CSV table of C-alpha atoms in Angstrom, one decimal:
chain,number,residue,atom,x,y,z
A,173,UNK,CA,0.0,0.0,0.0
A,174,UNK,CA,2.7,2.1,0.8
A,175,UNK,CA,4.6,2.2,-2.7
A,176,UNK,CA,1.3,2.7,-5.1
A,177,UNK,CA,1.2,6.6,-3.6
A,178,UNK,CA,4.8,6.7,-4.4
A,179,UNK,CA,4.5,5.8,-7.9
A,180,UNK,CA,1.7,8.3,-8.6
A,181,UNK,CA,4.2,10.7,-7.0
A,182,UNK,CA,6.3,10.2,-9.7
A,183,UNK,CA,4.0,9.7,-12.8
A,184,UNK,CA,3.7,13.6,-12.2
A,185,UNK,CA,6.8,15.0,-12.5
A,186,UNK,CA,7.8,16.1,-15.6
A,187,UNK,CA,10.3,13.1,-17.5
A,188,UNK,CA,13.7,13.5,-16.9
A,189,UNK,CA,14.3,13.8,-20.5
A,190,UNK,CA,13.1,17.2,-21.4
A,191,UNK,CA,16.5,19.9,-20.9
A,192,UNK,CA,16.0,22.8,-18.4
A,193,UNK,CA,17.0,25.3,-20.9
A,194,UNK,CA,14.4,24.9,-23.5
A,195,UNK,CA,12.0,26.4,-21.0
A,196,UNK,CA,14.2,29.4,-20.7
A,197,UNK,CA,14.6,30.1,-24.5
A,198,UNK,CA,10.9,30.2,-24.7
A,199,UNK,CA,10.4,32.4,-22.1
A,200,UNK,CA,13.1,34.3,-24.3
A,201,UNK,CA,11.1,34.4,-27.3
A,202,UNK,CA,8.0,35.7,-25.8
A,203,UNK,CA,9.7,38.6,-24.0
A,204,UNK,CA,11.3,39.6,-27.5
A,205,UNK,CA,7.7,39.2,-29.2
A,206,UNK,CA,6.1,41.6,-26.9
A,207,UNK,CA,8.8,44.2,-27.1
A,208,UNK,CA,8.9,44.1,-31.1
A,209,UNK,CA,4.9,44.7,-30.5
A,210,UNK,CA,5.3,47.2,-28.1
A,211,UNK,CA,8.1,49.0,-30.3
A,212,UNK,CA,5.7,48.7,-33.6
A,213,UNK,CA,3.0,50.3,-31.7
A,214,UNK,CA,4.9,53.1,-30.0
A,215,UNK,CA,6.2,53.5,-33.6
A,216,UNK,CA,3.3,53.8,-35.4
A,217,UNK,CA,1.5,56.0,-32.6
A,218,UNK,CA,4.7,58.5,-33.4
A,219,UNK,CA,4.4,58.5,-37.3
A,220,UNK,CA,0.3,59.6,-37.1
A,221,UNK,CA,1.2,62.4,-33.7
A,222,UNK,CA,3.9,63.6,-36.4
A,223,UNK,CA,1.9,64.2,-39.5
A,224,UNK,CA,-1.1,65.3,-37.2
A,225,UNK,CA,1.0,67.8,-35.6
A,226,UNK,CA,3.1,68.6,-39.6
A,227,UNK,CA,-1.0,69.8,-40.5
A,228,UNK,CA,-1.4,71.3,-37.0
A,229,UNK,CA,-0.2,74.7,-38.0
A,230,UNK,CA,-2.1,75.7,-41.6
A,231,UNK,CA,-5.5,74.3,-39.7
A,232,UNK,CA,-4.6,76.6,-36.5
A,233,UNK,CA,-3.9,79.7,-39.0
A,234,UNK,CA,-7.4,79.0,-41.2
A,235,UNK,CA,-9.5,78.7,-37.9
A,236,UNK,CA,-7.9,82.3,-36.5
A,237,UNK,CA,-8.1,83.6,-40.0
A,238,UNK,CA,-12.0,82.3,-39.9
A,239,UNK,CA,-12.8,84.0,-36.7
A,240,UNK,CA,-11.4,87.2,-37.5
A,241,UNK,CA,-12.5,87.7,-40.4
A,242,UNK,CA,-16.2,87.1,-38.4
A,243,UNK,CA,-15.3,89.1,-35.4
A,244,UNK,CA,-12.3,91.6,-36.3
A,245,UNK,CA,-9.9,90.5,-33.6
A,246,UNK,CA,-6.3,90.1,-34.9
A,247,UNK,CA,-4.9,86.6,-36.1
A,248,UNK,CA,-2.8,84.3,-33.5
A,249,UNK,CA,0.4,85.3,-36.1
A,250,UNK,CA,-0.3,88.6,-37.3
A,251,UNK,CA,2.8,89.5,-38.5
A,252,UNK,CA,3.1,86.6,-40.4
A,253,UNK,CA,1.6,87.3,-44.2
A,254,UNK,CA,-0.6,85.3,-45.4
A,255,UNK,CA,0.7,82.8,-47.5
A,256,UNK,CA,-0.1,83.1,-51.6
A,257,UNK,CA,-1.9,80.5,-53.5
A,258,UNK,CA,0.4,78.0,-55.8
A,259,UNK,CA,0.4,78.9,-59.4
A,260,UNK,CA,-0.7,77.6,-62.1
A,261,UNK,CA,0.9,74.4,-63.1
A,262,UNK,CA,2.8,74.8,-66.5
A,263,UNK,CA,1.4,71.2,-67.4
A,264,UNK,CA,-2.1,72.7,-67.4
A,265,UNK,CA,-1.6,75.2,-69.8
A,266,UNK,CA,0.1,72.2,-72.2
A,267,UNK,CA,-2.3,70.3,-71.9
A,268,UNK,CA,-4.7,73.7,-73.0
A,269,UNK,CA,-2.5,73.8,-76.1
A,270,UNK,CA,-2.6,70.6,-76.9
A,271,UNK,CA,-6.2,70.7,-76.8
A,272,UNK,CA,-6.3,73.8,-78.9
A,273,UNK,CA,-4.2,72.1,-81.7
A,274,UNK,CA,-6.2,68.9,-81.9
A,275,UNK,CA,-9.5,70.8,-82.0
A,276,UNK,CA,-7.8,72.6,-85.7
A,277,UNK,CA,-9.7,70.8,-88.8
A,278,UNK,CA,-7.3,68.3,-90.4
A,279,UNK,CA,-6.1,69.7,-94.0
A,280,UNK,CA,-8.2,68.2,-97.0
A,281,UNK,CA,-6.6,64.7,-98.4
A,282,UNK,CA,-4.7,65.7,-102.0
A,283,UNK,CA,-6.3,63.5,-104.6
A,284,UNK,CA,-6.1,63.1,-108.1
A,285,UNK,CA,-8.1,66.2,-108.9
A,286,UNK,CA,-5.9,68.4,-106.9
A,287,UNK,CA,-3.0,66.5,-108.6
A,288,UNK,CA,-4.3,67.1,-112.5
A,289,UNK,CA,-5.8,70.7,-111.7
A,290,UNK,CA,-3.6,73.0,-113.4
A,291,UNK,CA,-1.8,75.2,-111.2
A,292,UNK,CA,-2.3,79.0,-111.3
A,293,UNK,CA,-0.8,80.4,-114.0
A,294,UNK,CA,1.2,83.1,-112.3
A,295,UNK,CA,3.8,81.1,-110.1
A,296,UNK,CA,7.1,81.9,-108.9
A,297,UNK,CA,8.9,78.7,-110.7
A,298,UNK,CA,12.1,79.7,-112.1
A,299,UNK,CA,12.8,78.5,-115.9
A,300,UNK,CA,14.2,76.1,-114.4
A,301,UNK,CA,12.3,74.6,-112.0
A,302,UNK,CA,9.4,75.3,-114.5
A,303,UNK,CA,11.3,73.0,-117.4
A,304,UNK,CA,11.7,70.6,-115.2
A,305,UNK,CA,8.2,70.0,-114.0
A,306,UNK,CA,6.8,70.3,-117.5
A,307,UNK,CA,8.8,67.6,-118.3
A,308,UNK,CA,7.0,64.6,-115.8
A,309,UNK,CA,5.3,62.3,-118.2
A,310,UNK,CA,2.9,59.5,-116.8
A,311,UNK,CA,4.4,56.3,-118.2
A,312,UNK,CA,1.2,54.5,-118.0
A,313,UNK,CA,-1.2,54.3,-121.2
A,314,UNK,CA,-5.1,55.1,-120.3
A,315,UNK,CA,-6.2,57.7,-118.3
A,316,UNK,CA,-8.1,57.5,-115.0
A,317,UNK,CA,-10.4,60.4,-115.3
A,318,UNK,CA,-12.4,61.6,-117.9
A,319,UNK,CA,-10.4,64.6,-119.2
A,320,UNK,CA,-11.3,66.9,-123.0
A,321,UNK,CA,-8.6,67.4,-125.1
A,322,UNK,CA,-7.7,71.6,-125.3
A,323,UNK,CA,-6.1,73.3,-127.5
A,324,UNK,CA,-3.4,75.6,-126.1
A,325,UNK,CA,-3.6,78.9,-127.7
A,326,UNK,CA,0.1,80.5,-127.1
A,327,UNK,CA,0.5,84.4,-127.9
A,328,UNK,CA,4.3,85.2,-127.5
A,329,UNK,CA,3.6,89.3,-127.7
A,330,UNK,CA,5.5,92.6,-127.0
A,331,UNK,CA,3.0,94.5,-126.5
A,332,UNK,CA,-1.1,95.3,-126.4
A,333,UNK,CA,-3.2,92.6,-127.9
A,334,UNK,CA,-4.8,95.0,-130.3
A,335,UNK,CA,-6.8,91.9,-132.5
A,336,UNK,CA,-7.9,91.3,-129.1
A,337,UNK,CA,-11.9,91.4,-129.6
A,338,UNK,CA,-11.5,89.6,-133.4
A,339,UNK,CA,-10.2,86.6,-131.3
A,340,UNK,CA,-13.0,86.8,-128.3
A,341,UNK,CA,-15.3,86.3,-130.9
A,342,UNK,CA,-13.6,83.3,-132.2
A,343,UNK,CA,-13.3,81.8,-128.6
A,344,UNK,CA,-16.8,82.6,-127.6
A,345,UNK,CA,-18.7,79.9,-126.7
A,346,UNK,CA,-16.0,77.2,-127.0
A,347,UNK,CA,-15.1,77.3,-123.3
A,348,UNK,CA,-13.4,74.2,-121.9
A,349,UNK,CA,-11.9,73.4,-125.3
A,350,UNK,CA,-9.0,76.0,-124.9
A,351,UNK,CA,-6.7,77.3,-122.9
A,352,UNK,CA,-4.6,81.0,-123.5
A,353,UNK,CA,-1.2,81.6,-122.5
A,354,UNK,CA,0.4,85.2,-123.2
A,355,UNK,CA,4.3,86.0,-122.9
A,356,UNK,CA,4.7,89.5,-123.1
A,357,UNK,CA,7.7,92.1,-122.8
A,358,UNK,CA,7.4,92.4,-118.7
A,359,UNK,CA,7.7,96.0,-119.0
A,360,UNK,CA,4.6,95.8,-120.5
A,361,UNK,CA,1.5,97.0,-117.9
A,362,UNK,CA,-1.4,97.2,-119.7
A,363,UNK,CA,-4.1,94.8,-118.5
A,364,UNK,CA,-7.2,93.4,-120.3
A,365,UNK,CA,-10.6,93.8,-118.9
A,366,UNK,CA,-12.4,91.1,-116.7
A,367,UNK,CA,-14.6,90.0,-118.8
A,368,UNK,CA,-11.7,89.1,-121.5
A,369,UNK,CA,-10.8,85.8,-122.3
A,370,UNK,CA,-7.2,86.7,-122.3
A,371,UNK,CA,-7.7,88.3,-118.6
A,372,UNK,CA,-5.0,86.7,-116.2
A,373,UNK,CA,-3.0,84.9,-118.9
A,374,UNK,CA,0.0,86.4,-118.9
A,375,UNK,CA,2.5,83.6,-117.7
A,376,UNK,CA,6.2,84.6,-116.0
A,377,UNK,CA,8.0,86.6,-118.8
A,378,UNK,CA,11.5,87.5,-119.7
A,379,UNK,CA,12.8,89.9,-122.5
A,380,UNK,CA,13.2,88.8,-125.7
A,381,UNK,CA,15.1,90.0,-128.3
A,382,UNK,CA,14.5,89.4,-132.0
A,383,UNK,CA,17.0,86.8,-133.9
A,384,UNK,CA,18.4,85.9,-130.2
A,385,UNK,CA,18.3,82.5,-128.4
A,386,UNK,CA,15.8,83.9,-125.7
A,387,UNK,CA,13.2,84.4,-128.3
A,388,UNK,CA,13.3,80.4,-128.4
A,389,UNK,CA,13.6,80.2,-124.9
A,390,UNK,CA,10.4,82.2,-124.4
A,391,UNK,CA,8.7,79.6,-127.3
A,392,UNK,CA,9.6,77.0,-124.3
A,393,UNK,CA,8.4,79.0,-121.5
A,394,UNK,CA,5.3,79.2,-123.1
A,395,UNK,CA,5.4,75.6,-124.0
A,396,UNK,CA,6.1,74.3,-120.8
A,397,UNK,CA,3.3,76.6,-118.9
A,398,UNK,CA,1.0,75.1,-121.2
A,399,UNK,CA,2.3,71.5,-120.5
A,400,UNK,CA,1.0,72.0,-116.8
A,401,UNK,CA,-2.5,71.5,-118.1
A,402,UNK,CA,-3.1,67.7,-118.6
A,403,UNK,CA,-6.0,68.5,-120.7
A,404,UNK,CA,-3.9,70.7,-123.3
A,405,UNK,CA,-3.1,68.1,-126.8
A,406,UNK,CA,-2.1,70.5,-129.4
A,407,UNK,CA,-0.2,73.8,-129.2
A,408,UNK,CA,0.0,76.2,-131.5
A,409,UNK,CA,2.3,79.5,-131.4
A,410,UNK,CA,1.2,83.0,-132.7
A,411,UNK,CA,1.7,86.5,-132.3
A,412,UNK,CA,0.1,89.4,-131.8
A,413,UNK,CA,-0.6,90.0,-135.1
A,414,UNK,CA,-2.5,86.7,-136.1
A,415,UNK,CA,-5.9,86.0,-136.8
A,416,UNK,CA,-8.1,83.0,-137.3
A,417,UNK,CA,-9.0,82.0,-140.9
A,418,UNK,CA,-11.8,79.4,-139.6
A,419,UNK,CA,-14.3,79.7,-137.0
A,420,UNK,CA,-13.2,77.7,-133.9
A,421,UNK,CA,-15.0,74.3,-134.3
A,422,UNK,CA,-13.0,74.1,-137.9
A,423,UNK,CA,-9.4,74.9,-136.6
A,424,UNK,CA,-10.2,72.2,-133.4
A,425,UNK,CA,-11.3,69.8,-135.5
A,426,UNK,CA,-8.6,70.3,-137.7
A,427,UNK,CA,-5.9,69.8,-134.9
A,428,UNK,CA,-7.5,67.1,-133.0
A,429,UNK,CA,-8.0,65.1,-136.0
A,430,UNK,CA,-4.3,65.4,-137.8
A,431,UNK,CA,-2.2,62.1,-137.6
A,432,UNK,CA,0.8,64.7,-138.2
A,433,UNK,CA,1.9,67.8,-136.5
A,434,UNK,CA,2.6,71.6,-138.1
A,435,UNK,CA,6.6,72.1,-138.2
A,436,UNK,CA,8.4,74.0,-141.2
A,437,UNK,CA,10.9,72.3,-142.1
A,438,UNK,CA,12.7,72.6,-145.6
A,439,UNK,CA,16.7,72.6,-146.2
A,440,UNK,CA,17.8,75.6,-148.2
A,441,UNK,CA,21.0,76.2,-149.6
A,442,UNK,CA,22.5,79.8,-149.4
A,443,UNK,CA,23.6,82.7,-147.1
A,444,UNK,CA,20.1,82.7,-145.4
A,445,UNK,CA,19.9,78.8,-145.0
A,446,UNK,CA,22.3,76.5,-144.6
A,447,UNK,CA,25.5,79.1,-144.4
A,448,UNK,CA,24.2,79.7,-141.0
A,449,UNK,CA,25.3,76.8,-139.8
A,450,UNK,CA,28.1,76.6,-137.0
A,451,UNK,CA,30.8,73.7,-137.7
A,452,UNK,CA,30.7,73.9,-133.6
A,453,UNK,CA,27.6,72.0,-133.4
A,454,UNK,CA,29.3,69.2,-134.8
A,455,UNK,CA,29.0,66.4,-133.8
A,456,UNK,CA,25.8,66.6,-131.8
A,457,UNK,CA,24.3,69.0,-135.4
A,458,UNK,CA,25.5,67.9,-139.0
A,459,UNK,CA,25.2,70.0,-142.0
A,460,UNK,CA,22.8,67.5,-143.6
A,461,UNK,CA,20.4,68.0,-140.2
A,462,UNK,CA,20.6,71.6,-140.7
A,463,UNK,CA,17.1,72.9,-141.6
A,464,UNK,CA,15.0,76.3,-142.2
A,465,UNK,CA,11.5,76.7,-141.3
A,466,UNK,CA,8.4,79.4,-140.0
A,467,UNK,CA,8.7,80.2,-136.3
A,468,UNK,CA,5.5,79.4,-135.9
A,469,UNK,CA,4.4,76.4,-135.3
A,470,UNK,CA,1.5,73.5,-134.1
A,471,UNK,CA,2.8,70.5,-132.5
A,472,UNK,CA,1.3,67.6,-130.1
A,473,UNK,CA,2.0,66.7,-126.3
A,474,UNK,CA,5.2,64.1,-127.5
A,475,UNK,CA,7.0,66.7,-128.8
A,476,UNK,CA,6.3,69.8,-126.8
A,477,UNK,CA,7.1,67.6,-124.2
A,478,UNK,CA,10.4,66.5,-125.5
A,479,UNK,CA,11.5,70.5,-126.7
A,480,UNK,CA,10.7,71.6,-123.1
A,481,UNK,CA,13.3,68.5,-122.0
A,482,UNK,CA,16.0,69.4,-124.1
A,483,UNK,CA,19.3,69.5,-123.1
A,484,UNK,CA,21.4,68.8,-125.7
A,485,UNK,CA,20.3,70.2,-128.7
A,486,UNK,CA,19.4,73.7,-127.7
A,487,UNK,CA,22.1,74.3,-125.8
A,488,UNK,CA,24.4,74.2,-128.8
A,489,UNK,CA,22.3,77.2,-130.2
A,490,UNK,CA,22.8,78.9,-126.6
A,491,UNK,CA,26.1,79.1,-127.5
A,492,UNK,CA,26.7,79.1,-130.7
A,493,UNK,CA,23.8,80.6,-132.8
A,494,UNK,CA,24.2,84.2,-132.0
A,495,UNK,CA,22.4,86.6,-134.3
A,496,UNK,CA,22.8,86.0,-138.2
A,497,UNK,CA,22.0,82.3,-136.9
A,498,UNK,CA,18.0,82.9,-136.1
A,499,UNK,CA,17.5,80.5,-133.7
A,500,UNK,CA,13.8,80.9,-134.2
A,501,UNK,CA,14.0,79.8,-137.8
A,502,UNK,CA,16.4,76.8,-137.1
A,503,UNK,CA,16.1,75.4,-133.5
A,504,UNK,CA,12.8,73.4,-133.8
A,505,UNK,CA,12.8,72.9,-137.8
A,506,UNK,CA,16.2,71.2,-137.1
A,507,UNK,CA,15.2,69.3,-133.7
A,508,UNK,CA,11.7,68.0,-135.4
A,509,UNK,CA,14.4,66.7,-138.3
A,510,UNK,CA,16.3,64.7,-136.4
A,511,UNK,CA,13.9,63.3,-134.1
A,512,UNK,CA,10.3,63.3,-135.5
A,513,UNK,CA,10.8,63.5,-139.4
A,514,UNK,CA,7.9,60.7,-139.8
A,515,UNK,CA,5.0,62.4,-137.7
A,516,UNK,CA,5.7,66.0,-139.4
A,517,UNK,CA,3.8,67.4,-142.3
A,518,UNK,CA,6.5,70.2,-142.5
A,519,UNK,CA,4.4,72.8,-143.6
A,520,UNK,CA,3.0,75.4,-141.3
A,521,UNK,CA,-0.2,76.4,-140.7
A,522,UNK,CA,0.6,80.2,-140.2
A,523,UNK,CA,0.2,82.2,-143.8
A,524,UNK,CA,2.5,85.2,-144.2
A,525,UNK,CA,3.5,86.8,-147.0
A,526,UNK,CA,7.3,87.2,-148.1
A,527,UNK,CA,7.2,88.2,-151.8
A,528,UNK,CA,8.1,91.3,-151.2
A,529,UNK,CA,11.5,90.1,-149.9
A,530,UNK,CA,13.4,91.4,-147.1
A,531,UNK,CA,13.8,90.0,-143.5
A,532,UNK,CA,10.2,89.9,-142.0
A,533,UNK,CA,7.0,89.1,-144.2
A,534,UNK,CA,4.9,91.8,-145.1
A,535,UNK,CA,2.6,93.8,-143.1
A,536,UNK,CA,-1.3,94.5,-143.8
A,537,UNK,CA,-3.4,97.7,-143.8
A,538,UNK,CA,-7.1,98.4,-143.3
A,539,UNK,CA,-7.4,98.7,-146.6
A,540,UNK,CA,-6.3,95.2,-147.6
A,541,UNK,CA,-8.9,93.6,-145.8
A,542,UNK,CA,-11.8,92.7,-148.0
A,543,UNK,CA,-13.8,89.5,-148.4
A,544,UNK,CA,-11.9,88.1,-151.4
A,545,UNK,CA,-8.4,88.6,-149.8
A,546,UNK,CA,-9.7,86.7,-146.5
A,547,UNK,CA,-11.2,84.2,-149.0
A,548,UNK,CA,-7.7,83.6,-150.9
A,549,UNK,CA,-6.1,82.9,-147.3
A,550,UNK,CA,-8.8,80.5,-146.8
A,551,UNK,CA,-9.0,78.4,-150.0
A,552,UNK,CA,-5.7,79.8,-152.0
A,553,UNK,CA,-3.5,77.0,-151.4
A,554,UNK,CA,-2.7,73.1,-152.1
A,555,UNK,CA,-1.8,70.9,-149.7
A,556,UNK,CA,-2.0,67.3,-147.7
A,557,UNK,CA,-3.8,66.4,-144.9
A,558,UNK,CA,-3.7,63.2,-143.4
A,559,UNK,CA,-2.4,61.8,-146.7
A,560,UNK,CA,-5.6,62.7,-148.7
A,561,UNK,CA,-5.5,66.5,-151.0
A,562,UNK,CA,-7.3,69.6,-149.3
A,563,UNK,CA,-7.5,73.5,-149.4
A,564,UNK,CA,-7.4,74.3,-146.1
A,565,UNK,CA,-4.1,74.5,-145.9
A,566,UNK,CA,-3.2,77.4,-143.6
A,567,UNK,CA,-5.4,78.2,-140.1
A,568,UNK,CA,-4.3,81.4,-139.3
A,569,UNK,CA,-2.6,84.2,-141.2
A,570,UNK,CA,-0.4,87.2,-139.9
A,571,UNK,CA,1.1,90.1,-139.7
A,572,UNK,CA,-2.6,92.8,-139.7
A,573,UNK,CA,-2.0,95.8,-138.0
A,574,UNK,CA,-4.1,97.1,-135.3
A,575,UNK,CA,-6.0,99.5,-137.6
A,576,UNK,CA,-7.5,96.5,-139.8
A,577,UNK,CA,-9.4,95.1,-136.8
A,578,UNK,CA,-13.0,97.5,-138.4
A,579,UNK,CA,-13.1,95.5,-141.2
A,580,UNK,CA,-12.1,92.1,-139.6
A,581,UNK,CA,-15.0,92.7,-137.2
A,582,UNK,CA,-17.4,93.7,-140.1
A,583,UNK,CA,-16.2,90.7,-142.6
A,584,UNK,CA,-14.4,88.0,-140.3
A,585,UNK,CA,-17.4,86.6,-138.5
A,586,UNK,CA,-20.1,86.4,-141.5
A,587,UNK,CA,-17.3,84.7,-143.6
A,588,UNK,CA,-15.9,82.4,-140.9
A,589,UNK,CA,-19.5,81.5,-139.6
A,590,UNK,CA,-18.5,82.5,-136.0
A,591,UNK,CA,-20.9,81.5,-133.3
């Protein structure tokens, strides 16, 4: 009886086995716990009395400045002035631009219309700058828009157009089958009236000089202005003192129908003919390419496109066909020799006069006008057109002074059946 109580005794006590110290490492760990605790809480306590106490001030100065304001009495730090209000931030007003230059209307799309509208005829290309943009040719065959064919009327002047109302009445009517192109002596200031058909087509003009280069090189100014219009398929040069032999529906028809183009072009022997030739041109010009012909002249889009892209034929007359050369009567016979001898009638369609000899063709009064002379420019001549015999040889005729435009207005437009 005596040892059962003593072996309860020591079922009780904790085994033997378990160390001493692991007691006192956990009584370690729980002290360190709740410090750690104790710290985080102190800390955080610290951080919110800090930014409470950081605010205290501005909220202590808006209560006093509330109250006074309500009561008069004097703020807690009167002497202190009030603090200003933070400007503007610079980002704001960006973002104000920004805003301003998104809200601006986008700039219309260029399409093909833009791109085929001809430009206005008064821009600031150089010659150039102007050759050079003449010159672009579409390589493609077909067109995609519908597009009339034009005839470019060019007038290469030096002074007033004084035939100027015999030729409105030819164009009358006709509108968007034409186009005009003047090149006049720019000191020249006279100015047609609105309502003219020649108003506003005076293109970018240099001097010329007669029986120099630069009359040629204002034949491909004119040319390549002309080339800016899509629409333009025949061009014909005249001067001031032309005038129509045919109403307009006769002369377009004429042009748009001809399987050839209107270049002079003859070889002549003799001091006004082939003696003008320069051995300098060689090789690039031979004597037996040499050729004479009218300065004015009709020719298609081809080859007004290839004289305005030139640059190795006219520069030998540049330099080398000073005056008793006449590049005029040479340049562009010579060129359409070498290069389009098979698609040129060589025959002009300008009528002049030169049996009376001399250096320019003869000149016509008032009194030469009658019925039966206009009807002998007309019908007075032989010729070829696409490869059949006609009479209507010649389109236009020159050189009528200004006092025979009376009795071109009383005759012309009854004979030529204008509109």
């Amino acid at each position: 009886m005596k040892n059962k109580p003593q072996q309860q005794q020591q079922q009780q006590q904790p085994p033997s086995s378990i160390p001493k110290h692991f007691l006192n490492v956990q009584i370690h760990l729980h002290k360190i716990i709740s410090n750690f605790l104790i710290f985080a809480f102190g800390l955080a306590i610290g951080v919110s009395i800090s930014f409470y106490l950081k605010d205290f001030p501005f909220q202590l100065y808006a209560t006093q400045a509330k109250y006074s304001r309500s009561s008069n009495t004097p703020l807690l730090f009167s002497s202190a002035p009030p603090p200003l209000p933070p400007p503007p931030l610079p980002t704001l007003n960006i973002q104000k631009n920004k805003t301003k230059t998104s809200a601006a209307p986008p700039p219309p799309p260029i399409g093909l219309k833009e791109y085929t509208k001809p430009p206005n005829i008064m821009h600031d290309m150089d010659d150039a700058e102007l050759l050079w943009r003449a010159s672009l040719v579409p390589r493609r065959r077909g067109l995609p828009f519908k597009r009339t064919p034009k005839v470019a009327f060019m007038f290469l002047t030096r002074g007033p157009l004084a035939l100027a109302p015999f030729w409105e009445m030819f164009f009358k009517g006709h509108e968007g089958l034409y186009s005009i192109y003047v090149h006049a002596n720019p000191d020249f200031n006279d100015t047609m009236p609105q309502s003219s058909v020649f108003y506003g087509r005076r293109v970018p003009s240099k001097n010329v000089t007669w029986g120099e280069p630069n009359m040629v090189q204002a034949e491909r100014r004119l040319l390549a202005n002309a080339l800016l219009d899509f629409s333009n398929q025949r061009f014909v040069l005249l001067s001031e003192s032309c005038i129509p032999l045919f109403n307009f529906k006769v002369i377009y028809d004429y042009l748009m129908g001809s399987t050839q183009t209107f270049v002079e072009v003859y070889d002549l022997p003799g001091p006004v003919g082939r003696d003008r030739y320069r051995p300098k041109m060689s090789p690039q010009i031979t004597l037996g390419q040499w050729r004479k012909g009218s300065q004015w002249f009709e020719v298609d889009r081809v080859i007004a496109v290839e004289v305005v892209s030139d640059q190795k034929y006219f520069p030998l007359f540049t330099k080398h066909c000073k005056p008793s050369c006449y590049s005029d009567e040479h340049y562009l016979p010579t060129y359409v020799n070498i290069k389009f001898r098979k698609k040129n009638s060589n025959r002009t369609l300008t009528w002049v006069d030169w049996s009376r000899g001399g250096p320019h063709p003869s000149k016509f009064m008032r009194t030469d006008v009658t019925v039966d002379f206009l009807e002998k420019l007309r019908h007075g001549t032989k010729c070829e057109y696409n490869e059949k015999s006609t009479d209507v040889c010649h389109l236009f005729a020159r050189k009528f002074l200004p006092n025979t435009l009376d009795r071109l207005l009383r005759f012309g437009p009854k004979l030529m059946k204008f509109n």
